[in-house]
Amino acid sequence: MTQHRTNRTFVSSDISWKSPCWPFGVLLRIVYWVALWTSSVAMAAPGFPLGITSSQRLNLNYVLKTAADGAGAIYLLGGCAGSAGPQCVVKLSADGKSTVWVWHATDSQVGAMAVDPAGGVYLMPIQLTPGQPYVQKLKQDGSGVAWTVPLGSFVWSWGTTPAFIAVDTTGHAYATAPVTVQGESGAEEQAVVARVKADGSGLDYLVNLPGTPSGVAVDGNGSAIVITSTGSGGAVTKLSPDGASQVYSTATPSGFVPLQVAADPAGEAAVTGEDQYRSASLLHFDPQGRVDFSFGVGRVLDLTMDAAGNTFVTMSGDLARAVKDSLAVCGPLAGSSQPSANLLSVFAPDGTLRQSTYLPDVAPFGLAAAPDSALDVMAVPGAGFQPTQGSRTGGLALLRLAPQADVQTVTLACVANSASYQIASVAPGEVVVLYGNGLGPQQGIRTRATLKSPVPTRVENTEVTFDGQPAPLLWVQEGQINAVVPWSLDPGAITNICVSHYGANVGCVSQSVEFTSRAAYTVDGTWAAALNQDGSANTADNPAQPGSVVTIFANGMGTITPAQPDGSLVGMPLPTNTMPAGVARMVSSGPPHYVVYPEVLTVDYMGPAPFELAGLTQINFHVTHAGPLCIWSVSGPNMTCSLYFQVHIAGE
């Protein structure tokens, strides 16, 4: 069965309300997200969770690729400090404590690296000018190039051409690159795929596939798995070991552009990519090319699979996500250019989330599966990073993770806006989502409220407090709690957020308090959970007419007057929002400068949603043209915008 997990807020398709007043239930359809990653998480599988066994700083300018050989030695492709050439390859010992050798590139910019189990290193350049692509293998001791094999007689026809390479257990390299060929309708881009003989004496095969390549992997049988993109989507193609036929060629969902691919020895493949709205997904393919599970993920930084078929991904940490056995809390990475700590997630072959963790004081990005279920992780260190070995200086960090039965994990890992999932300051009246493990009961509980009875602050012996003040609870489960920030918090202060279960404190985090933390509820992170003027749901199949009124719902809009009790429903007469705000469409001025500026839209109503939770804001505004929208407010002399969202408009 195909599974799909996402951490986006959803809205029911049966909405049929009339603005500005509807029956109870808007918030229940918008805020309650119960299709959790954690809902399918089993008990810790053998070999998990992973813990940090060693860490160190590296004096490298950057790292493009991380790899490991069969003995656990670590290979890094990147920029060496003080190097005369554009790039270098560094081989470290299996324990990471010593440098075995360093090879410096002198005549080209290396774009891809693969390492075989015996420690053979294979490289492919980034072509900056038209020229002939090739694969190189380094000498075993890193003293130079062992051989160079051109990939046919064609040339790359455009600059800064990406390169992709993989290698099997017998030392055959698999390379792919984009080329322009003359087709029936004129010039078209194709992917050339080549298998290089293990001794470097030539090519075993050279085939062309339609589309632009964006990655290649190889399974245990020597079958290359190539991802390509076209104008409308992409494809995942598996070749036979001799390259003479295709085992499968599976089209990706419409608009989905594949960006990275990995494979395990059994022939299963993992593919990450994004749709036209930058929503990212992980697709898992069985050996026959069928998608057996998929997950909504953040922007993926790296992807790998181990010999057991586990899939590892590092994701950008700008938005909060469900965690399992997290080694650290989320949030800003002190002393680093990284906005927040990135997330490392591990999926079992059946799609179960085995672990999803932040790492202490680092933002992981590069991955390499090492022997004995270990994992090498490249990361950007924060100011608080303390390596366990080696030098205390260096701009990058290398960590080795391995199974640890007694690993210490955090219970409360993250607090974020329930509409945008942004890890930011909290605001009075905002609905926040708390992620962790052991936060509450295994079976999720959804609470109710009436005009006479507010949302409860204690559910199944679980409480959330802000500076000791109990918060109303909308949803309580082992891995996630949705709570309402008390109105009494003071903007400019730091609040201590704690979860207790059966009277015992299970975890706390600190967060700053601001006047607002504005965000629109969406169905997928891009499209607003919106209503058309007739009260029907705004969808691609049911768009709003230009000039008509569309209703959206917003979170974190600040205080209302008169003040309402925590967790109460709003009745008549309606209170009003105290902080001025509105909706704007982002417009480009066009050439020559392409200045983007906000076009303020007409708002008919902006205030508390009638008969809904105090803190949920309803905004009725007139739509004009398609494009990114935001909720604006004024901060001093400047207009500030929330995260962008969109609504469906007919004819655009």
PDB file of N, CA and C in Angstrom, residues 179-234:
ATOM      1  N   VAL A 179      23.197  16.146 -22.722  1.00  0.00           N
ATOM      2  CA  VAL A 179      23.715  16.485 -24.052  1.00  0.00           C
ATOM      3  C   VAL A 179      22.561  16.999 -24.897  1.00  0.00           C
ATOM      4  N   THR A 180      22.880  17.781 -25.892  1.00  0.00           N
ATOM      5  CA  THR A 180      21.879  18.276 -26.828  1.00  0.00           C
ATOM      6  C   THR A 180      21.994  17.506 -28.134  1.00  0.00           C
ATOM      7  N   VAL A 181      20.898  16.926 -28.575  1.00  0.00           N
ATOM      8  CA  VAL A 181      20.870  16.153 -29.816  1.00  0.00           C
ATOM      9  C   VAL A 181      19.794  16.730 -30.726  1.00  0.00           C
ATOM     10  N   GLN A 182      19.902  16.412 -32.009  1.00  0.00           N
ATOM     11  CA  GLN A 182      18.915  16.843 -32.981  1.00  0.00           C
ATOM     12  C   GLN A 182      17.833  15.781 -33.111  1.00  0.00           C
ATOM     13  N   GLY A 183      16.644  16.125 -32.678  1.00  0.00           N
ATOM     14  CA  GLY A 183      15.503  15.228 -32.796  1.00  0.00           C
ATOM     15  C   GLY A 183      14.610  15.620 -33.951  1.00  0.00           C
ATOM     16  N   GLU A 184      13.458  14.961 -34.058  1.00  0.00           N
ATOM     17  CA  GLU A 184      12.532  15.230 -35.150  1.00  0.00           C
ATOM     18  C   GLU A 184      12.000  16.657 -35.106  1.00  0.00           C
ATOM     19  N   SER A 185      11.869  17.213 -33.921  1.00  0.00           N
ATOM     20  CA  SER A 185      11.333  18.562 -33.787  1.00  0.00           C
ATOM     21  C   SER A 185      12.420  19.597 -33.510  1.00  0.00           C
ATOM     22  N   GLY A 186      13.673  19.230 -33.763  1.00  0.00           N
ATOM     23  CA  GLY A 186      14.778  20.144 -33.530  1.00  0.00           C
ATOM     24  C   GLY A 186      15.654  19.702 -32.373  1.00  0.00           C
ATOM     25  N   ALA A 187      16.428  20.630 -31.859  1.00  0.00           N
ATOM     26  CA  ALA A 187      17.354  20.302 -30.776  1.00  0.00           C
ATOM     27  C   ALA A 187      16.583  19.956 -29.508  1.00  0.00           C
ATOM     28  N   GLU A 188      17.013  18.904 -28.850  1.00  0.00           N
ATOM     29  CA  GLU A 188      16.393  18.499 -27.587  1.00  0.00           C
ATOM     30  C   GLU A 188      17.462  17.967 -26.651  1.00  0.00           C
ATOM     31  N   GLU A 189      17.196  18.097 -25.368  1.00  0.00           N
ATOM     32  CA  GLU A 189      18.160  17.647 -24.375  1.00  0.00           C
ATOM     33  C   GLU A 189      17.883  16.212 -23.975  1.00  0.00           C
ATOM     34  N   GLN A 190      18.954  15.445 -23.867  1.00  0.00           N
ATOM     35  CA  GLN A 190      18.851  14.059 -23.447  1.00  0.00           C
ATOM     36  C   GLN A 190      19.899  13.776 -22.381  1.00  0.00           C
ATOM     37  N   ALA A 191      19.733  12.626 -21.723  1.00  0.00           N
ATOM     38  CA  ALA A 191      20.698  12.168 -20.732  1.00  0.00           C
ATOM     39  C   ALA A 191      21.517  11.042 -21.344  1.00  0.00           C
ATOM     40  N   VAL A 192      22.814  11.227 -21.422  1.00  0.00           N
ATOM     41  CA  VAL A 192      23.686  10.140 -21.839  1.00  0.00           C
ATOM     42  C   VAL A 192      24.103   9.375 -20.583  1.00  0.00           C
ATOM     43  N   VAL A 193      24.005   8.051 -20.634  1.00  0.00           N
ATOM     44  CA  VAL A 193      24.343   7.195 -19.501  1.00  0.00           C
ATOM     45  C   VAL A 193      25.413   6.217 -19.957  1.00  0.00           C
ATOM     46  N   ALA A 194      26.516   6.155 -19.247  1.00  0.00           N
ATOM     47  CA  ALA A 194      27.631   5.291 -19.632  1.00  0.00           C
ATOM     48  C   ALA A 194      28.067   4.434 -18.456  1.00  0.00           C
ATOM     49  N   ARG A 195      28.463   3.208 -18.775  1.00  0.00           N
ATOM     50  CA  ARG A 195      29.111   2.351 -17.783  1.00  0.00           C
ATOM     51  C   ARG A 195      30.566   2.182 -18.204  1.00  0.00           C
ATOM     52  N   VAL A 196      31.484   2.505 -17.287  1.00  0.00           N
ATOM     53  CA  VAL A 196      32.912   2.466 -17.563  1.00  0.00           C
ATOM     54  C   VAL A 196      33.484   1.138 -17.084  1.00  0.00           C
ATOM     55  N   LYS A 197      34.319   0.519 -17.921  1.00  0.00           N
ATOM     56  CA  LYS A 197      34.958  -0.740 -17.533  1.00  0.00           C
ATOM     57  C   LYS A 197      35.787  -0.554 -16.267  1.00  0.00           C
ATOM     58  N   ALA A 198      35.847  -1.591 -15.452  1.00  0.00           N
ATOM     59  CA  ALA A 198      36.520  -1.500 -14.166  1.00  0.00           C
ATOM     60  C   ALA A 198      38.010  -1.210 -14.304  1.00  0.00           C
ATOM     61  N   ASP A 199      38.620  -1.641 -15.416  1.00  0.00           N
ATOM     62  CA  ASP A 199      40.049  -1.395 -15.595  1.00  0.00           C
ATOM     63  C   ASP A 199      40.337  -0.095 -16.325  1.00  0.00           C
ATOM     64  N   GLY A 200      39.277   0.655 -16.670  1.00  0.00           N
ATOM     65  CA  GLY A 200      39.466   1.937 -17.337  1.00  0.00           C
ATOM     66  C   GLY A 200      39.816   1.838 -18.800  1.00  0.00           C
ATOM     67  N   SER A 201      39.614   0.681 -19.406  1.00  0.00           N
ATOM     68  CA  SER A 201      39.997   0.488 -20.808  1.00  0.00           C
ATOM     69  C   SER A 201      38.946   0.977 -21.796  1.00  0.00           C
ATOM     70  N   GLY A 202      37.787   1.421 -21.309  1.00  0.00           N
ATOM     71  CA  GLY A 202      36.753   1.906 -22.211  1.00  0.00           C
ATOM     72  C   GLY A 202      35.387   1.825 -21.576  1.00  0.00           C
ATOM     73  N   LEU A 203      34.371   1.786 -22.423  1.00  0.00           N
ATOM     74  CA  LEU A 203      32.989   1.761 -21.965  1.00  0.00           C
ATOM     75  C   LEU A 203      32.352   0.405 -22.228  1.00  0.00           C
ATOM     76  N   ASP A 204      31.545  -0.053 -21.269  1.00  0.00           N
ATOM     77  CA  ASP A 204      30.730  -1.248 -21.481  1.00  0.00           C
ATOM     78  C   ASP A 204      29.494  -0.910 -22.301  1.00  0.00           C
ATOM     79  N   TYR A 205      28.906   0.256 -22.069  1.00  0.00           N
ATOM     80  CA  TYR A 205      27.777   0.705 -22.880  1.00  0.00           C
ATOM     81  C   TYR A 205      27.631   2.208 -22.782  1.00  0.00           C
ATOM     82  N   LEU A 206      26.899   2.767 -23.742  1.00  0.00           N
ATOM     83  CA  LEU A 206      26.576   4.181 -23.772  1.00  0.00           C
ATOM     84  C   LEU A 206      25.184   4.306 -24.359  1.00  0.00           C
ATOM     85  N   VAL A 207      24.223   4.780 -23.562  1.00  0.00           N
ATOM     86  CA  VAL A 207      22.840   4.888 -24.013  1.00  0.00           C
ATOM     87  C   VAL A 207      22.321   6.292 -23.723  1.00  0.00           C
ATOM     88  N   ASN A 208      21.281   6.673 -24.457  1.00  0.00           N
ATOM     89  CA  ASN A 208      20.633   7.966 -24.248  1.00  0.00           C
ATOM     90  C   ASN A 208      19.232   7.764 -23.703  1.00  0.00           C
ATOM     91  N   LEU A 209      18.835   8.644 -22.785  1.00  0.00           N
ATOM     92  CA  LEU A 209      17.485   8.656 -22.239  1.00  0.00           C
ATOM     93  C   LEU A 209      16.894  10.039 -22.455  1.00  0.00           C
ATOM     94  N   PRO A 210      15.580  10.144 -22.629  1.00  0.00           N
ATOM     95  CA  PRO A 210      14.969  11.477 -22.786  1.00  0.00           C
ATOM     96  C   PRO A 210      15.013  12.262 -21.482  1.00  0.00           C
ATOM     97  N   GLY A 211      15.168  13.583 -21.605  1.00  0.00           N
ATOM     98  CA  GLY A 211      15.151  14.449 -20.440  1.00  0.00           C
ATOM     99  C   GLY A 211      16.535  14.843 -19.974  1.00  0.00           C
ATOM    100  N   THR A 212      16.562  15.688 -18.965  1.00  0.00           N
ATOM    101  CA  THR A 212      17.806  16.185 -18.378  1.00  0.00           C
ATOM    102  C   THR A 212      18.133  15.370 -17.135  1.00  0.00           C
ATOM    103  N   PRO A 213      19.333  14.786 -17.041  1.00  0.00           N
ATOM    104  CA  PRO A 213      19.645  13.951 -15.879  1.00  0.00           C
ATOM    105  C   PRO A 213      19.882  14.784 -14.633  1.00  0.00           C
ATOM    106  N   SER A 214      19.517  14.224 -13.485  1.00  0.00           N
ATOM    107  CA  SER A 214      19.794  14.891 -12.216  1.00  0.00           C
ATOM    108  C   SER A 214      20.348  13.929 -11.172  1.00  0.00           C
ATOM    109  N   GLY A 215      20.677  12.693 -11.579  1.00  0.00           N
ATOM    110  CA  GLY A 215      21.281  11.767 -10.640  1.00  0.00           C
ATOM    111  C   GLY A 215      21.353  10.367 -11.191  1.00  0.00           C
ATOM    112  N   VAL A 216      22.256   9.549 -10.622  1.00  0.00           N
ATOM    113  CA  VAL A 216      22.384   8.143 -10.985  1.00  0.00           C
ATOM    114  C   VAL A 216      22.788   7.369  -9.739  1.00  0.00           C
ATOM    115  N   ALA A 217      22.262   6.156  -9.607  1.00  0.00           N
ATOM    116  CA  ALA A 217      22.625   5.233  -8.536  1.00  0.00           C
ATOM    117  C   ALA A 217      22.745   3.852  -9.157  1.00  0.00           C
ATOM    118  N   VAL A 218      23.265   2.889  -8.413  1.00  0.00           N
ATOM    119  CA  VAL A 218      23.421   1.531  -8.934  1.00  0.00           C
ATOM    120  C   VAL A 218      23.073   0.540  -7.836  1.00  0.00           C
ATOM    121  N   ASP A 219      22.387  -0.560  -8.213  1.00  0.00           N
ATOM    122  CA  ASP A 219      22.013  -1.568  -7.223  1.00  0.00           C
ATOM    123  C   ASP A 219      23.033  -2.700  -7.186  1.00  0.00           C
ATOM    124  N   GLY A 220      22.743  -3.737  -6.406  1.00  0.00           N
ATOM    125  CA  GLY A 220      23.678  -4.832  -6.226  1.00  0.00           C
ATOM    126  C   GLY A 220      23.878  -5.702  -7.444  1.00  0.00           C
ATOM    127  N   ASN A 221      22.976  -5.620  -8.427  1.00  0.00           N
ATOM    128  CA  ASN A 221      23.105  -6.397  -9.659  1.00  0.00           C
ATOM    129  C   ASN A 221      23.808  -5.632 -10.766  1.00  0.00           C
ATOM    130  N   GLY A 222      24.208  -4.405 -10.521  1.00  0.00           N
ATOM    131  CA  GLY A 222      24.851  -3.610 -11.553  1.00  0.00           C
ATOM    132  C   GLY A 222      23.882  -2.907 -12.468  1.00  0.00           C
ATOM    133  N   SER A 223      22.644  -2.698 -12.016  1.00  0.00           N
ATOM    134  CA  SER A 223      21.660  -1.961 -12.801  1.00  0.00           C
ATOM    135  C   SER A 223      21.705  -0.488 -12.409  1.00  0.00           C
ATOM    136  N   ALA A 224      21.903   0.383 -13.395  1.00  0.00           N
ATOM    137  CA  ALA A 224      21.905   1.813 -13.145  1.00  0.00           C
ATOM    138  C   ALA A 224      20.477   2.323 -13.019  1.00  0.00           C
ATOM    139  N   ILE A 225      20.250   3.191 -12.047  1.00  0.00           N
ATOM    140  CA  ILE A 225      18.952   3.841 -11.844  1.00  0.00           C
ATOM    141  C   ILE A 225      19.175   5.332 -12.051  1.00  0.00           C
ATOM    142  N   VAL A 226      18.539   5.886 -13.079  1.00  0.00           N
ATOM    143  CA  VAL A 226      18.797   7.253 -13.517  1.00  0.00           C
ATOM    144  C   VAL A 226      17.531   8.079 -13.348  1.00  0.00           C
ATOM    145  N   ILE A 227      17.668   9.281 -12.799  1.00  0.00           N
ATOM    146  CA  ILE A 227      16.525  10.188 -12.712  1.00  0.00           C
ATOM    147  C   ILE A 227      16.717  11.315 -13.726  1.00  0.00           C
ATOM    148  N   THR A 228      15.638  11.650 -14.410  1.00  0.00           N
ATOM    149  CA  THR A 228      15.660  12.705 -15.423  1.00  0.00           C
ATOM    150  C   THR A 228      14.449  13.603 -15.241  1.00  0.00           C
ATOM    151  N   SER A 229      14.540  14.812 -15.757  1.00  0.00           N
ATOM    152  CA  SER A 229      13.429  15.751 -15.680  1.00  0.00           C
ATOM    153  C   SER A 229      13.097  16.267 -17.068  1.00  0.00           C
ATOM    154  N   THR A 230      11.819  16.608 -17.250  1.00  0.00           N
ATOM    155  CA  THR A 230      11.333  17.201 -18.483  1.00  0.00           C
ATOM    156  C   THR A 230      10.555  18.462 -18.113  1.00  0.00           C
ATOM    157  N   GLY A 231       9.915  19.065 -19.104  1.00  0.00           N
ATOM    158  CA  GLY A 231       9.169  20.275 -18.821  1.00  0.00           C
ATOM    159  C   GLY A 231       7.977  20.050 -17.921  1.00  0.00           C
ATOM    160  N   SER A 232       7.417  18.839 -17.885  1.00  0.00           N
ATOM    161  CA  SER A 232       6.195  18.579 -17.127  1.00  0.00           C
ATOM    162  C   SER A 232       6.390  17.674 -15.923  1.00  0.00           C
ATOM    163  N   GLY A 233       7.591  17.215 -15.690  1.00  0.00           N
ATOM    164  CA  GLY A 233       7.813  16.308 -14.572  1.00  0.00           C
ATOM    165  C   GLY A 233       9.133  15.598 -14.717  1.00  0.00           C
ATOM    166  N   GLY A 234       9.131  14.293 -14.537  1.00  0.00           N
ATOM    167  CA  GLY A 234      10.375  13.549 -14.627  1.00  0.00           C
ATOM    168  C   GLY A 234      10.119  12.066 -14.721  1.00  0.00           C
TER     169      GLY A 234
END
